[in-house]
Coordinates of C-alpha atoms in Angstrom, one line a residue:
M22 CA 137.1 66.9 96.9
D23 CA 135.6 70.5 97.0
E24 CA 131.9 70.8 96.3
W25 CA 131.0 72.6 93.1
Y26 CA 127.8 73.9 91.4
R27 CA 126.8 74.7 87.9
I28 CA 125.7 78.3 87.6
D29 CA 121.9 78.3 87.1
N30 CA 120.3 79.2 83.8
T31 CA 119.6 82.8 84.7
G32 CA 122.9 83.3 86.5
K33 CA 124.9 82.7 83.3
I34 CA 123.4 85.8 81.8
F35 CA 124.7 88.1 84.6
H36 CA 128.2 86.7 84.2
A37 CA 128.1 87.6 80.5
V38 CA 126.6 91.1 80.8
S39 CA 128.2 92.7 83.9
D40 CA 130.7 95.5 83.3
T41 CA 131.6 98.9 84.7
T42 CA 128.2 100.4 83.9
N43 CA 126.2 97.3 84.9
S44 CA 127.5 95.8 88.2
S45 CA 124.7 93.2 88.4
V46 CA 124.9 93.7 92.2
F47 CA 121.7 94.2 94.1
R48 CA 121.0 94.9 97.7
V49 CA 118.6 93.7 100.4
A50 CA 118.7 95.4 103.8
M51 CA 117.0 95.7 107.1
I52 CA 117.0 98.7 109.4
L53 CA 117.2 97.7 113.0
K54 CA 116.0 99.6 116.1
E55 CA 119.5 99.5 117.6
Q56 CA 123.0 100.4 116.4
V57 CA 124.7 97.5 114.7
D58 CA 127.5 95.8 116.6
P59 CA 130.1 94.8 113.9
E60 CA 131.8 92.1 116.0
C61 CA 128.5 90.5 116.8
L62 CA 127.5 90.7 113.1
Q63 CA 130.7 89.0 112.1
S64 CA 130.1 86.2 114.5
A65 CA 126.6 85.8 113.2
L66 CA 127.9 85.7 109.6
D67 CA 130.5 83.1 110.4
I68 CA 127.7 80.8 111.5
V69 CA 125.2 81.6 108.8
A70 CA 127.6 81.4 105.8
V71 CA 127.9 77.6 106.3
R72 CA 124.1 77.3 106.0
F73 CA 124.0 78.8 102.5
P74 CA 126.6 76.9 100.4
T75 CA 125.4 78.2 97.0
L76 CA 125.9 81.8 98.1
T77 CA 129.3 81.5 99.8
V78 CA 131.2 80.3 96.7
R79 CA 134.0 81.4 94.4
V80 CA 133.7 81.3 90.6
R81 CA 136.1 79.4 88.4
K82 CA 136.5 79.7 84.7
G83 CA 135.5 76.8 82.5
L84 CA 135.8 76.2 78.8
F85 CA 132.1 76.2 78.0
W86 CA 130.6 77.8 81.2
D87 CA 132.0 79.3 84.4
F88 CA 131.2 77.2 87.5
M89 CA 131.1 77.8 91.3
E90 CA 133.0 76.0 94.0
H91 CA 133.1 76.1 97.8
N92 CA 135.1 79.0 99.2
D93 CA 137.1 78.3 102.4
E94 CA 138.1 81.9 103.0
Q95 CA 136.3 83.9 105.7
L96 CA 133.6 86.2 104.4
L97 CA 134.2 89.5 106.2
V98 CA 131.7 92.0 107.4
K99 CA 132.6 95.6 106.3
Q100 CA 131.4 99.0 107.3
E101 CA 129.6 100.8 104.4
V102 CA 131.7 103.6 102.9
D103 CA 130.9 103.3 99.2
H104 CA 127.7 103.8 97.2
P105 CA 125.3 100.9 97.1
C106 CA 125.6 98.1 94.6
A107 CA 129.2 98.9 93.6
P108 CA 130.9 96.2 91.5
I109 CA 132.4 93.5 93.8
D110 CA 136.2 93.2 93.6
R111 CA 136.8 89.5 94.1
K112 CA 140.4 90.1 95.2
E113 CA 139.4 92.5 98.0
N114 CA 136.5 90.3 99.0
N115 CA 138.3 86.9 99.4
A116 CA 136.9 85.8 96.0
Y117 CA 133.2 86.0 97.3
L118 CA 130.4 87.4 95.1
I119 CA 128.4 88.5 98.2
R120 CA 129.2 91.2 100.7
V121 CA 127.7 92.0 104.1
L122 CA 127.8 95.7 105.1
Y123 CA 126.7 97.7 108.2
Y124 CA 126.0 101.3 108.7
E125 CA 124.5 102.7 111.9
H126 CA 121.2 100.7 112.2
R127 CA 121.4 99.0 108.8
I128 CA 122.5 95.5 107.9
S129 CA 122.9 95.1 104.1
V130 CA 123.6 92.1 101.9
E131 CA 124.8 92.8 98.4
I132 CA 124.9 89.9 95.9
F133 CA 126.1 89.4 92.4
H134 CA 122.9 88.4 90.6
S135 CA 124.4 85.2 89.1
L136 CA 124.2 83.6 92.6
T137 CA 120.5 84.2 93.4
D138 CA 117.5 86.5 93.0
G139 CA 115.7 88.7 95.5
G140 CA 113.9 85.7 97.1
G141 CA 117.1 83.8 97.8
A142 CA 118.8 87.0 99.1
M143 CA 116.0 87.7 101.5
E144 CA 116.2 84.2 103.0
F145 CA 119.9 84.8 103.7
L146 CA 119.3 88.2 105.2
K147 CA 116.5 86.9 107.4
T148 CA 118.7 84.2 108.8
L149 CA 121.6 86.6 109.3
V150 CA 119.5 89.1 111.2
Y151 CA 117.9 86.3 113.2
Q152 CA 121.3 84.9 114.3
Y153 CA 122.5 88.4 115.1
L154 CA 119.6 89.1 117.4
R155 CA 120.2 85.7 119.1
L156 CA 123.8 86.6 119.7
K157 CA 122.7 90.0 121.1
E158 CA 120.6 87.9 123.6
H159 CA 117.2 88.9 122.3
D160 CA 114.4 86.4 122.8
V161 CA 113.7 85.4 119.2
T162 CA 112.5 82.2 117.6
A163 CA 112.5 81.0 114.0
D164 CA 108.8 79.8 113.9
D165 CA 109.3 78.1 110.5
K166 CA 109.6 81.6 108.9
V167 CA 113.4 81.7 109.0
L168 CA 115.9 79.1 107.8
R169 CA 117.7 78.0 111.0
P170 CA 121.4 78.7 111.0
E171 CA 122.2 75.3 112.5
G172 CA 120.1 73.4 110.0
S173 CA 121.5 71.5 107.1
P174 CA 120.9 72.8 103.5
K175 CA 118.2 70.8 101.7
R176 CA 118.9 69.4 98.3
E177 CA 115.9 71.4 97.0
E178 CA 117.5 74.7 98.0
T179 CA 120.4 74.1 95.6
E180 CA 118.4 73.0 92.6
D181 CA 118.0 74.8 89.3
S182 CA 114.2 75.0 89.3
F183 CA 114.2 76.1 85.6
E184 CA 115.4 72.6 84.7
R185 CA 113.0 71.0 87.1
Y186 CA 109.9 72.7 85.7
A187 CA 110.8 72.8 82.0
T188 CA 108.3 70.6 80.1
S189 CA 110.1 70.9 76.8
H190 CA 113.8 71.1 75.9
S191 CA 113.3 71.4 72.2
V192 CA 114.8 74.6 70.7
R193 CA 112.1 77.1 70.0
R194 CA 112.1 80.2 67.9
P195 CA 112.7 83.3 70.0
E196 CA 109.8 85.7 70.6
K197 CA 109.5 88.5 68.1
R198 CA 111.6 91.4 69.1
G199 CA 109.5 94.1 70.6
E200 CA 109.7 97.8 69.7
K201 CA 112.4 99.9 71.2
A202 CA 111.1 101.4 74.4
Y203 CA 111.6 105.1 75.5
Q204 CA 114.9 105.3 77.4
I205 CA 115.9 107.8 80.0
E206 CA 119.0 109.8 79.3
G207 CA 121.0 112.1 81.5
K208 CA 124.4 113.3 82.7
M209 CA 126.4 110.7 84.6
L210 CA 127.0 111.4 88.3
D211 CA 130.4 112.9 89.1
P212 CA 132.1 111.1 90.8
P213 CA 130.4 108.0 89.2
G214 CA 128.2 106.1 91.6
I215 CA 124.6 105.5 92.6
H216 CA 122.4 108.1 94.2
V217 CA 119.6 106.4 96.3
V218 CA 116.3 107.9 97.4
H219 CA 114.0 105.9 99.7
G220 CA 110.3 106.7 100.2
V221 CA 108.4 105.0 103.1
V222 CA 104.6 104.8 103.2
D223 CA 101.9 103.0 105.1
A224 CA 101.6 99.7 103.2
S225 CA 98.0 98.8 104.2
A226 CA 96.7 102.2 103.4
L227 CA 98.4 102.2 100.0
N228 CA 97.1 98.7 99.3
R229 CA 93.6 99.8 100.1
H230 CA 93.9 102.8 97.7
A231 CA 95.2 100.4 94.9
K232 CA 92.2 98.1 95.4
S233 CA 89.8 101.1 95.2
L234 CA 91.2 101.7 91.8
G235 CA 90.8 98.1 90.7
T236 CA 94.5 97.2 90.8
S237 CA 97.2 95.7 92.9
L238 CA 99.9 97.5 94.8
T239 CA 102.4 96.6 92.1
G240 CA 99.9 97.7 89.5
L241 CA 99.5 101.1 91.2
L242 CA 103.2 101.8 91.6
T243 CA 103.9 100.7 88.0
S244 CA 101.1 103.0 86.7
V245 CA 102.3 106.0 88.6
L246 CA 105.8 105.4 87.3
I247 CA 104.7 105.1 83.7
D248 CA 102.7 108.3 84.0
V249 CA 105.5 110.4 85.5
V250 CA 108.0 109.1 83.0
H251 CA 105.6 109.9 80.1
E252 CA 105.2 113.4 81.5
E253 CA 108.9 113.9 81.5
K254 CA 109.1 112.4 78.0
I255 CA 106.5 115.0 76.7
R256 CA 108.3 117.8 78.6
Q257 CA 111.5 117.0 76.8
G258 CA 109.8 116.8 73.4
S259 CA 111.2 113.3 73.0
P260 CA 110.3 111.2 70.0
E261 CA 107.6 108.6 70.2
G262 CA 108.3 105.4 72.1
N263 CA 106.4 103.3 74.6
V264 CA 107.1 103.6 78.3
V265 CA 107.9 100.1 79.4
V266 CA 108.5 99.0 83.0
A267 CA 110.2 95.6 83.4
L268 CA 108.8 93.7 86.4
P269 CA 110.8 90.7 87.7
I270 CA 108.3 88.0 88.7
S271 CA 109.2 85.3 91.2
L272 CA 108.2 81.9 89.8
R273 CA 108.1 80.3 93.2
R274 CA 104.4 81.0 93.7
A275 CA 103.2 79.5 90.5
F276 CA 105.8 76.7 90.5
P277 CA 106.4 75.7 94.2
S278 CA 110.2 75.7 94.9
E279 CA 112.5 76.0 97.8
T280 CA 115.5 76.9 95.6
L281 CA 117.8 79.6 96.9
R282 CA 119.0 80.2 93.4
N283 CA 117.6 82.4 90.6
F284 CA 114.0 81.5 89.7
F285 CA 112.2 84.4 88.2
S286 CA 110.8 85.7 85.0
V287 CA 110.4 89.3 83.7
A288 CA 107.1 90.8 82.5
N289 CA 107.5 93.9 80.4
I290 CA 104.5 96.2 81.1
G291 CA 104.2 98.8 78.4
V292 CA 101.7 101.5 77.6
P293 CA 101.6 102.9 74.1
M294 CA 101.2 106.6 75.1
D295 CA 100.8 109.0 72.3
G296 CA 100.2 112.4 73.8
Y297 CA 98.0 112.8 77.0
M298 CA 96.4 109.7 78.5
Q299 CA 94.0 109.5 81.4
F300 CA 95.5 107.8 84.5
D301 CA 92.5 105.5 84.8
D302 CA 93.3 104.2 81.3
I303 CA 96.9 103.6 82.3
I304 CA 95.9 101.6 85.3
G305 CA 93.5 99.6 83.2
T306 CA 96.1 98.7 80.7
V307 CA 98.8 97.9 83.3
T308 CA 96.4 95.7 85.3
E309 CA 95.3 93.8 82.2
Q310 CA 98.9 93.2 81.1
L311 CA 99.9 92.1 84.6
M312 CA 97.2 89.5 84.7
E313 CA 98.0 88.3 81.2
K314 CA 101.8 88.1 81.6
T315 CA 101.7 86.4 85.0
D316 CA 99.3 83.7 83.9
K317 CA 100.8 80.3 84.7
A318 CA 100.6 79.0 81.2
R319 CA 102.4 82.1 79.9
L320 CA 105.1 81.7 82.6
Q321 CA 105.5 78.0 81.6
Q322 CA 106.2 79.1 78.0
G323 CA 108.9 81.4 79.3
I324 CA 110.6 78.7 81.3
N325 CA 110.5 76.3 78.3
R326 CA 111.9 78.9 75.9
F327 CA 114.6 79.9 78.3
V328 CA 115.8 76.4 79.0
S329 CA 115.6 75.3 75.4
L330 CA 117.8 78.1 74.2
Q331 CA 120.5 77.3 76.7
S332 CA 120.2 73.6 76.0
S333 CA 120.8 74.0 72.3
L334 CA 123.9 72.2 71.0
F335 CA 125.3 75.4 69.5
I336 CA 125.1 77.3 72.8
R337 CA 126.6 74.4 74.8
A338 CA 129.4 73.8 72.3
T339 CA 130.5 77.4 72.0
P340 CA 133.5 78.3 74.2
V341 CA 132.8 80.8 76.9
F342 CA 135.1 83.5 75.4
L343 CA 132.9 83.5 72.3
K344 CA 129.6 82.9 74.1
Y345 CA 129.7 85.8 76.5
P346 CA 130.1 88.5 73.8
I347 CA 127.1 87.0 72.0
M348 CA 125.0 86.9 75.1
R349 CA 126.1 90.5 76.0
F350 CA 125.0 91.7 72.5
G351 CA 121.7 89.9 72.8
F352 CA 121.1 91.4 76.3
N353 CA 121.7 95.0 75.1
Q354 CA 119.9 94.7 71.8
I355 CA 116.9 92.7 72.9
G356 CA 116.6 92.9 76.7
E357 CA 117.7 96.4 77.5
R358 CA 116.3 98.2 74.4
A359 CA 112.8 96.8 75.2
K360 CA 112.4 98.5 78.6
T361 CA 112.5 102.0 80.1
M362 CA 113.3 100.9 83.6
T363 CA 112.9 98.1 86.1
L364 CA 110.6 97.9 89.1
S365 CA 111.3 95.0 91.4
N366 CA 108.7 94.4 94.2
L367 CA 109.8 91.7 96.6
G368 CA 106.4 91.9 98.4
N369 CA 105.6 91.6 102.0
L370 CA 108.4 90.0 104.0
T371 CA 107.2 87.7 106.7
L372 CA 109.2 87.6 109.9
P373 CA 108.5 85.7 113.2
E374 CA 106.5 87.8 115.6
S375 CA 109.5 87.8 118.0
M376 CA 111.8 89.5 115.5
K377 CA 109.4 92.3 114.4
P378 CA 109.9 94.5 117.5
H379 CA 113.7 94.7 116.7
V380 CA 113.3 95.7 113.0
K381 CA 111.9 98.9 111.5
R382 CA 111.7 98.3 107.8
M383 CA 113.5 96.8 104.8
E384 CA 115.2 98.3 101.7
I385 CA 115.7 96.9 98.2
I386 CA 118.2 98.6 95.9
L387 CA 118.3 97.6 92.2
Y388 CA 121.5 98.6 90.3
P389 CA 121.0 101.0 87.4
T390 CA 122.5 100.2 84.0
R391 CA 123.7 102.3 81.1
K392 CA 120.4 102.1 79.3
S393 CA 118.3 102.0 82.4
P394 CA 120.0 104.7 84.5
I395 CA 117.1 104.8 87.0
N396 CA 115.7 101.6 88.5
C397 CA 113.3 101.0 91.4
G398 CA 113.1 98.4 94.3
V399 CA 110.1 97.9 96.6
G400 CA 109.7 95.9 99.8
T401 CA 107.3 95.8 102.7
L402 CA 108.1 94.9 106.3
N403 CA 106.1 95.7 109.5
D404 CA 103.5 97.4 107.3
Q405 CA 106.1 99.9 106.1
L406 CA 106.4 99.9 102.3
T407 CA 109.8 101.3 101.1
V408 CA 110.1 102.4 97.5
T409 CA 113.8 102.9 96.5
F410 CA 115.1 104.6 93.4
A411 CA 118.7 104.1 92.4
R412 CA 120.1 106.4 89.7
S413 CA 123.4 106.9 88.1
I414 CA 122.5 110.2 86.4
E415 CA 122.2 113.7 87.9
E416 CA 118.6 114.2 86.6
S417 CA 116.0 113.5 89.4
T418 CA 112.8 115.0 88.1
I419 CA 111.1 111.6 87.5
I420 CA 111.8 110.5 91.1
R421 CA 110.6 113.7 92.7
S422 CA 107.5 113.7 90.5
F423 CA 106.8 110.0 91.5
F424 CA 106.7 110.8 95.2
R425 CA 104.8 114.0 94.7
R426 CA 102.2 112.2 92.7
L427 CA 101.9 109.4 95.2
R428 CA 101.2 112.0 98.0
Q429 CA 98.7 113.9 95.9
M430 CA 96.8 110.8 94.8
T431 CA 96.6 109.0 98.1
G432 CA 96.8 111.8 100.7
L433 CA 99.3 109.6 102.5
E434 CA 102.5 110.8 104.2
V435 CA 105.7 109.7 102.4
M436 CA 108.9 109.8 104.4
V437 CA 111.8 110.5 102.0
Y438 CA 115.5 110.1 102.7
S439 CA 118.6 109.7 100.6
N440 CA 122.3 108.8 100.6
R441 CA 123.0 112.2 98.8
W442 CA 125.7 110.6 96.6
G443 CA 126.9 113.2 94.0
E444 CA 125.3 116.1 95.7
E445 CA 128.4 117.3 97.7
R446 CA 131.3 118.1 95.5

């Protein structure tokens, strides 16, 4: 009998809300110091795919929820030719919701968000790159920092940690709906796609600058982002509305878990900006909200509320063809309207010392949506912090202003490069 898995509590949402303007596909990537050998990468993937059974699945339709089952087809490596985070065509991808791409020195893993979050995706990518380097006969060791390809999956890796850590399943009243946030508008790219801009900066130096201002690295980046978005908002003479940055928060630190499935919360960091506001005040407000909204007790409330909602008899008994439109409406009217954009910082990736000489840096690309046409991914590797903006609109003022402000504020050099999608007609 084929092994099957329930889609985790967060994953169900992405099944409901994905469409042509919201692929729900994100990317994690590593830039190597050598050209990628596609045959070797395919051999590595054939070995690694078996190690991650909850990622190498196909989705089946159920009456009340979709579910995942083991996929016996081969997951094929492909050369990157399209824009990042394009919707995954299951028919062209042997029914998988994960794709592995290569381009020159880059190995990319793109995953439909129902399968896992950034933490789970990075574990897959680390193991894939590790196995690739082994097959290329580089002297690398796992050092307990990489899940070994030949290892057996642990039961803890497949668990739904929301269920494990929920302390109450009673149905709670939802939180009061927040005010509508300011939302960025623009002309859609032609041809439609995702334009990506990466900015690389010295992570240690930027972290020192953040601490000198009394905040964290994430706090600094969020504050700069809010400031430049607000400037653009004022320039356009837009009506009042808070600038709100949604920050996905991994729950694994506060609630120890080895799960390779979704286990994160979202903290909406908003600054009520009416006219000009000093940057120091923005940093103070952002830092205070970050501490408040990542407090363990606050995160526990979020877990309980999330699980209790999906445990309700009404939700469980509603057929999926009715349930998904309801969830999509809730996502658009409550989730999307409450934020200006998303900034996802996966933090400092820890690799074995033997792997570091073979890898330059990492990239995180977060798909834009109709109401958040610009989103931001951040990741650090080898002391290189990469900030990546993905946009589906032509307007790029906010992105250019962000990198210019970062340079002016810190005095640090920022190396910027792009995929140039939509620039050449």
